[in-house]
Amino acid sequence: MLRRRVAQALERGALRGPVARTLGSLWARAADPVRPVRLPPGVRVVGVGGATLGGSGKTPLVLALARELARTRRVAVVASAYSARVRAPRVVRPSDDVGLVGDEALWLACALPSVPVLVGKDRTEALALAARDVELVIVDGLLQARPERLACSLLVLDEREPWGSGRCPPAGDLRAAPGELLARADAVVMPRGSLLGARTDQGELLSVAALRGRRLGLALAIARPERVLRDLRAQGVEPVLVATQADHGRFPAPRAGDIEAWLTTPKCATKLGSRHGGAPVWVLERALIVPPALLGLVLGSGEANQERASLASPGVSCETLSPSPGR
């Protein structure tokens, strides 16, 4: 609960006093979105980084990119090692324990059966292992590298709150000053997916319409969980019980409640299993289709416009924006 309260304070920018503002300014000056990583030779490495400490939507974009690119390329993914206990890099298996490999890595491994997903505390070592027998590696959580730049760097922003609370910790949840983040990226992407429904514990996809009017709970351990609740309510789905934990957190025994099922995200489902507190767990599904122009940028076959360009496809639209010249 303490972690969740701290996260909420950062996400809201609740600390507004002079001390918090001063410390936030110092963070912004010191924050470096470029990480020292040795890139493997002969492989195109693509980084996907978020503007905030959580909740930008980078991992869903990594998943969508890997799924689409794997149709024509040999692709691997290096997942975020946050909350993982592994030391040496390893390939993540769907049967792995979430406490060992982390929730995001396990989610990606389950969702990408034909794509190797790796996790490791040392990104250089994980990249070296991932680069074997592939043409392209996508790194979740890496915006830019040094001394050699990434082949392509994508900065992911949330559509409604692109810069989070607008300040760096402890005054907010921004990773670094917006100018610094933009200067390191080749393009800015704002993914917008449409809710398809929920996958039941029996594998059936229930439409949004089929979820309306049911007694459902909502269990979330993600950054900015209110966005999921807001989106469900906008579709006419009103959970009768909401349980939230800090991003990547574990779920305690649920509060008593007469519900038909728990709704949750794919990431949270790695920790909930098929049942939670006696009720089945249904996993929310979204459509996130990667536009051809973004695929071209990632593959190096297209250049981002100097002007803002709308890249629309059914179920999602992304916007790319090149940083100003002379970065």
XYZ file of C-alpha atoms in Angstrom:
327
model
C 0.000 0.000 0.000
C 2.888 2.368 0.730
C 4.354 1.810 -2.747
C 0.970 2.470 -4.341
C 0.509 5.689 -2.347
C 3.949 6.919 -3.362
C 3.212 6.068 -6.992
C -0.119 7.889 -6.826
C 1.576 10.959 -5.395
C 4.118 10.960 -8.233
C 1.471 10.349 -10.897
C -0.665 13.222 -9.601
C 2.252 15.537 -8.934
C 0.920 15.824 -5.398
C 4.126 17.205 -3.876
C 4.069 20.848 -4.910
C 6.136 22.534 -2.221
C 9.413 24.372 -2.854
C 11.551 21.446 -1.648
C 9.853 19.007 -4.033
C 10.149 21.474 -6.923
C 13.835 22.039 -6.226
C 14.571 18.316 -6.005
C 12.561 17.718 -9.166
C 14.597 20.356 -10.993
C 17.829 18.730 -9.810
C 16.569 15.339 -11.019
C 15.727 16.838 -14.419
C 19.211 18.304 -14.768
C 20.928 15.083 -13.742
C 18.663 12.573 -15.510
C 20.318 10.924 -18.484
C 18.004 8.904 -20.781
C 21.079 7.475 -22.552
C 22.362 4.211 -21.078
C 25.835 2.695 -21.498
C 25.143 -0.437 -23.522
C 27.395 -2.269 -25.979
C 25.419 -3.116 -29.096
C 26.025 -6.452 -30.826
C 27.471 -6.161 -34.344
C 25.455 -7.078 -37.409
C 22.048 -6.732 -35.743
C 19.580 -3.854 -35.888
C 18.715 -2.793 -32.333
C 15.520 -0.827 -31.709
C 14.819 0.834 -28.362
C 11.359 1.608 -26.973
C 11.332 3.960 -23.991
C 8.580 5.682 -22.027
C 8.436 9.284 -20.864
C 7.166 8.449 -17.387
C 8.212 6.012 -14.669
C 5.310 3.802 -15.740
C 2.124 3.806 -17.744
C 3.333 5.232 -21.063
C 2.352 2.113 -23.009
C 5.812 1.031 -24.150
C 5.449 -2.709 -23.501
C 2.184 -3.062 -25.491
C 3.958 -1.304 -28.365
C 6.944 -3.668 -28.064
C 4.526 -6.597 -28.236
C 2.709 -5.230 -31.283
C 5.963 -4.432 -33.089
C 7.501 -7.842 -32.394
C 4.351 -9.671 -33.469
C 4.150 -7.777 -36.753
C 7.876 -7.833 -37.567
C 8.095 -11.572 -36.884
C 5.972 -12.162 -39.983
C 8.910 -11.285 -42.222
C 11.983 -10.981 -39.990
C 13.870 -12.987 -37.385
C 13.172 -10.918 -34.269
C 14.034 -11.149 -30.571
C 12.922 -9.024 -27.607
C 14.930 -7.993 -24.559
C 12.340 -7.386 -21.860
C 12.595 -5.099 -18.872
C 14.273 -6.798 -15.927
C 12.364 -4.708 -13.392
C 11.067 -6.968 -10.575
C 12.998 -9.948 -12.018
C 15.439 -11.932 -9.890
C 17.540 -13.361 -12.704
C 21.196 -12.445 -12.905
C 22.592 -14.146 -15.991
C 20.552 -13.440 -19.152
C 18.140 -16.158 -20.180
C 15.318 -16.939 -22.561
C 11.951 -16.585 -20.853
C 9.575 -19.530 -21.063
C 5.781 -19.271 -20.572
C 6.122 -21.789 -17.738
C 8.604 -19.614 -15.801
C 7.732 -18.240 -12.382
C 6.744 -14.587 -12.565
C 8.820 -13.832 -9.482
C 11.936 -15.034 -11.280
C 11.613 -13.368 -14.700
C 9.261 -10.449 -13.949
C 5.696 -9.783 -15.062
C 6.450 -7.902 -18.290
C 8.946 -10.504 -19.526
C 6.549 -13.350 -18.770
C 3.654 -11.531 -20.445
C 5.726 -11.002 -23.606
C 6.924 -14.615 -23.639
C 3.354 -15.914 -23.358
C 2.072 -13.545 -26.045
C 4.955 -14.129 -28.487
C 5.398 -17.904 -28.799
C 7.451 -17.580 -32.010
C 9.701 -14.740 -30.796
C 12.562 -15.277 -28.310
C 12.067 -13.064 -25.247
C 15.105 -12.577 -23.031
C 15.655 -10.999 -19.666
C 18.790 -10.212 -17.701
C 20.114 -7.673 -15.230
C 22.897 -6.664 -17.630
C 21.425 -5.315 -20.877
C 24.675 -5.750 -22.788
C 24.775 -9.449 -21.926
C 21.066 -9.897 -22.646
C 21.489 -8.163 -26.004
C 24.447 -10.350 -26.936
C 22.424 -13.485 -26.222
C 19.330 -12.136 -27.990
C 21.299 -11.214 -31.116
C 22.165 -14.810 -31.969
C 20.434 -15.950 -35.183
C 18.181 -12.867 -35.494
C 18.155 -9.745 -37.649
C 16.519 -7.316 -35.248
C 16.277 -6.946 -31.470
C 13.683 -4.772 -29.721
C 14.665 -3.563 -26.248
C 11.828 -2.671 -23.890
C 12.719 0.279 -21.648
C 15.822 1.521 -23.469
C 15.430 4.916 -25.140
C 19.012 5.475 -26.288
C 22.462 3.906 -25.893
C 26.065 5.008 -25.877
C 28.733 5.044 -27.189
C 26.930 3.739 -30.281
C 23.413 5.001 -30.998
C 20.539 2.618 -31.495
C 19.438 1.961 -35.057
C 16.010 3.324 -34.105
C 14.719 4.905 -30.896
C 11.005 5.286 -30.140
C 9.720 7.480 -27.325
C 6.256 6.365 -26.212
C 3.843 8.925 -24.787
C 0.408 8.377 -23.320
C -2.199 10.099 -25.470
C -4.087 11.763 -22.606
C -1.127 12.601 -20.348
C 1.975 12.542 -22.568
C 4.307 13.977 -19.931
C 2.597 12.445 -16.893
C 2.364 14.933 -14.057
C 4.876 17.175 -15.840
C 7.662 17.109 -13.252
C 10.501 14.802 -12.270
C 10.580 12.959 -8.897
C 9.778 13.644 -6.173
C 7.476 16.291 -7.648
C 6.171 13.999 -10.406
C 6.677 10.844 -12.474
C 8.579 12.210 -15.483
C 11.788 10.270 -16.222
C 13.677 13.291 -17.551
C 13.030 16.733 -18.981
C 10.869 16.524 -22.141
C 13.557 18.228 -24.214
C 16.126 15.636 -23.171
C 13.795 12.756 -24.009
C 12.836 14.197 -27.381
C 16.446 14.884 -28.286
C 17.359 11.208 -27.822
C 14.485 9.736 -29.845
C 14.098 9.208 -33.572
C 10.313 9.360 -33.305
C 7.536 9.865 -30.787
C 4.723 7.333 -30.759
C 1.320 7.720 -29.115
C -0.414 4.320 -29.313
C -4.191 4.291 -29.156
C -5.790 0.857 -28.970
C -9.442 -0.152 -28.947
C -10.879 -2.497 -26.326
C -12.039 -5.762 -27.916
C -13.397 -7.375 -24.759
C -12.076 -9.934 -22.281
C -10.678 -13.440 -22.688
C -12.277 -15.787 -20.148
C -10.449 -18.486 -18.213
C -11.959 -20.929 -20.729
C -10.400 -19.099 -23.678
C -13.586 -17.469 -24.966
C -13.396 -13.827 -26.081
C -16.351 -11.915 -24.649
C -17.161 -8.685 -26.453
C -17.447 -5.370 -24.641
C -21.225 -5.597 -25.002
C -21.180 -9.002 -23.280
C -19.357 -7.498 -20.284
C -21.964 -4.827 -19.619
C -24.329 -5.408 -16.737
C -22.264 -8.188 -15.150
C -20.984 -8.166 -11.579
C -17.271 -7.912 -12.313
C -14.237 -6.976 -10.242
C -11.192 -5.152 -11.569
C -7.725 -6.108 -10.276
C -4.764 -4.000 -11.403
C -1.090 -3.683 -10.483
C -0.026 -1.131 -13.088
C 0.878 2.544 -13.246
C -2.072 4.896 -13.648
C -4.775 2.213 -13.153
C -7.482 4.841 -13.342
C -7.051 4.888 -17.127
C -8.285 1.299 -17.415
C -11.268 2.014 -15.192
C -12.059 5.165 -17.167
C -11.914 3.278 -20.470
C -14.181 0.519 -19.176
C -16.730 3.026 -17.920
C -16.651 4.834 -21.256
C -17.666 1.507 -22.839
C -20.491 1.006 -20.359
C -18.653 -1.579 -18.216
C -18.872 -0.701 -14.497
C -16.857 -2.950 -12.146
C -18.504 -3.387 -8.760
C -15.180 -4.037 -7.000
C -11.801 -2.426 -7.757
C -8.521 -3.652 -6.239
C -5.279 -1.850 -7.131
C -1.652 -2.424 -6.195
C 1.566 -0.624 -7.084
C 2.996 -1.210 -10.555
C 4.517 -4.723 -10.713
C 3.104 -5.415 -7.243
C 1.641 -8.660 -5.944
C -2.029 -9.194 -5.155
C -3.002 -10.111 -1.586
C -6.071 -12.177 -0.815
C -9.020 -10.290 -2.336
C -11.709 -8.568 -0.348
C -14.902 -10.532 -0.045
C -17.357 -9.764 -2.780
C -20.049 -11.430 -4.841
C -18.574 -11.137 -8.324
C -18.759 -13.276 -11.430
C -15.127 -12.734 -12.473
C -12.107 -10.462 -12.149
C -11.084 -8.304 -15.089
C -7.382 -7.578 -15.401
C -4.620 -6.731 -17.871
C -2.342 -9.336 -19.519
C 0.573 -8.152 -17.376
C -1.383 -8.506 -14.144
C -2.716 -11.901 -15.234
C 0.809 -13.335 -14.923
C 0.451 -12.919 -11.148
C -3.239 -13.703 -10.725
C -3.433 -17.006 -12.584
C -6.750 -18.346 -13.825
C -8.596 -17.744 -10.537
C -8.347 -15.149 -7.794
C -10.158 -15.531 -4.508
C -12.379 -18.233 -5.974
C -13.512 -16.163 -8.956
C -12.209 -16.700 -12.511
C -9.818 -14.180 -14.047
C -10.738 -12.652 -17.414
C -8.005 -10.843 -19.329
C -8.780 -7.613 -21.175
C -7.777 -7.591 -24.841
C -7.016 -4.575 -27.001
C -6.401 -4.090 -30.707
C -3.054 -2.451 -31.383
C -2.171 -2.504 -35.067
C 1.191 -1.026 -36.067
C 0.929 1.353 -39.053
C 3.126 0.572 -42.094
C 4.944 3.909 -41.779
C 6.092 3.025 -38.265
C 7.203 -0.419 -39.397
C 9.216 1.230 -42.160
C 10.923 3.490 -39.653
C 11.773 0.567 -37.377
C 13.127 -1.480 -40.275
C 15.126 1.440 -41.665
C 13.158 1.512 -44.903
C 11.426 4.814 -44.180
C 12.260 8.150 -42.597
C 10.114 10.078 -40.129
C 8.709 13.334 -41.418
C 9.988 16.584 -39.987
C 6.323 17.498 -39.571
C 3.837 15.613 -37.433
C 2.281 12.771 -39.420
C -0.885 10.844 -38.637
C -0.338 7.093 -39.073
C -3.815 5.624 -38.866
C -4.840 1.969 -39.078
C -7.944 0.091 -37.928
C -8.015 -0.167 -34.171
C -5.109 2.162 -33.475
C -3.434 5.300 -34.596
C 0.074 6.368 -33.747
C 1.620 9.740 -34.284
C 5.294 10.191 -35.016
C 7.205 13.383 -34.567
C 10.851 13.800 -35.344
C 12.882 15.848 -32.877
C 14.192 19.142 -34.138
C 17.289 18.951 -36.368
C 20.699 19.394 -34.859
C 20.176 17.312 -31.744
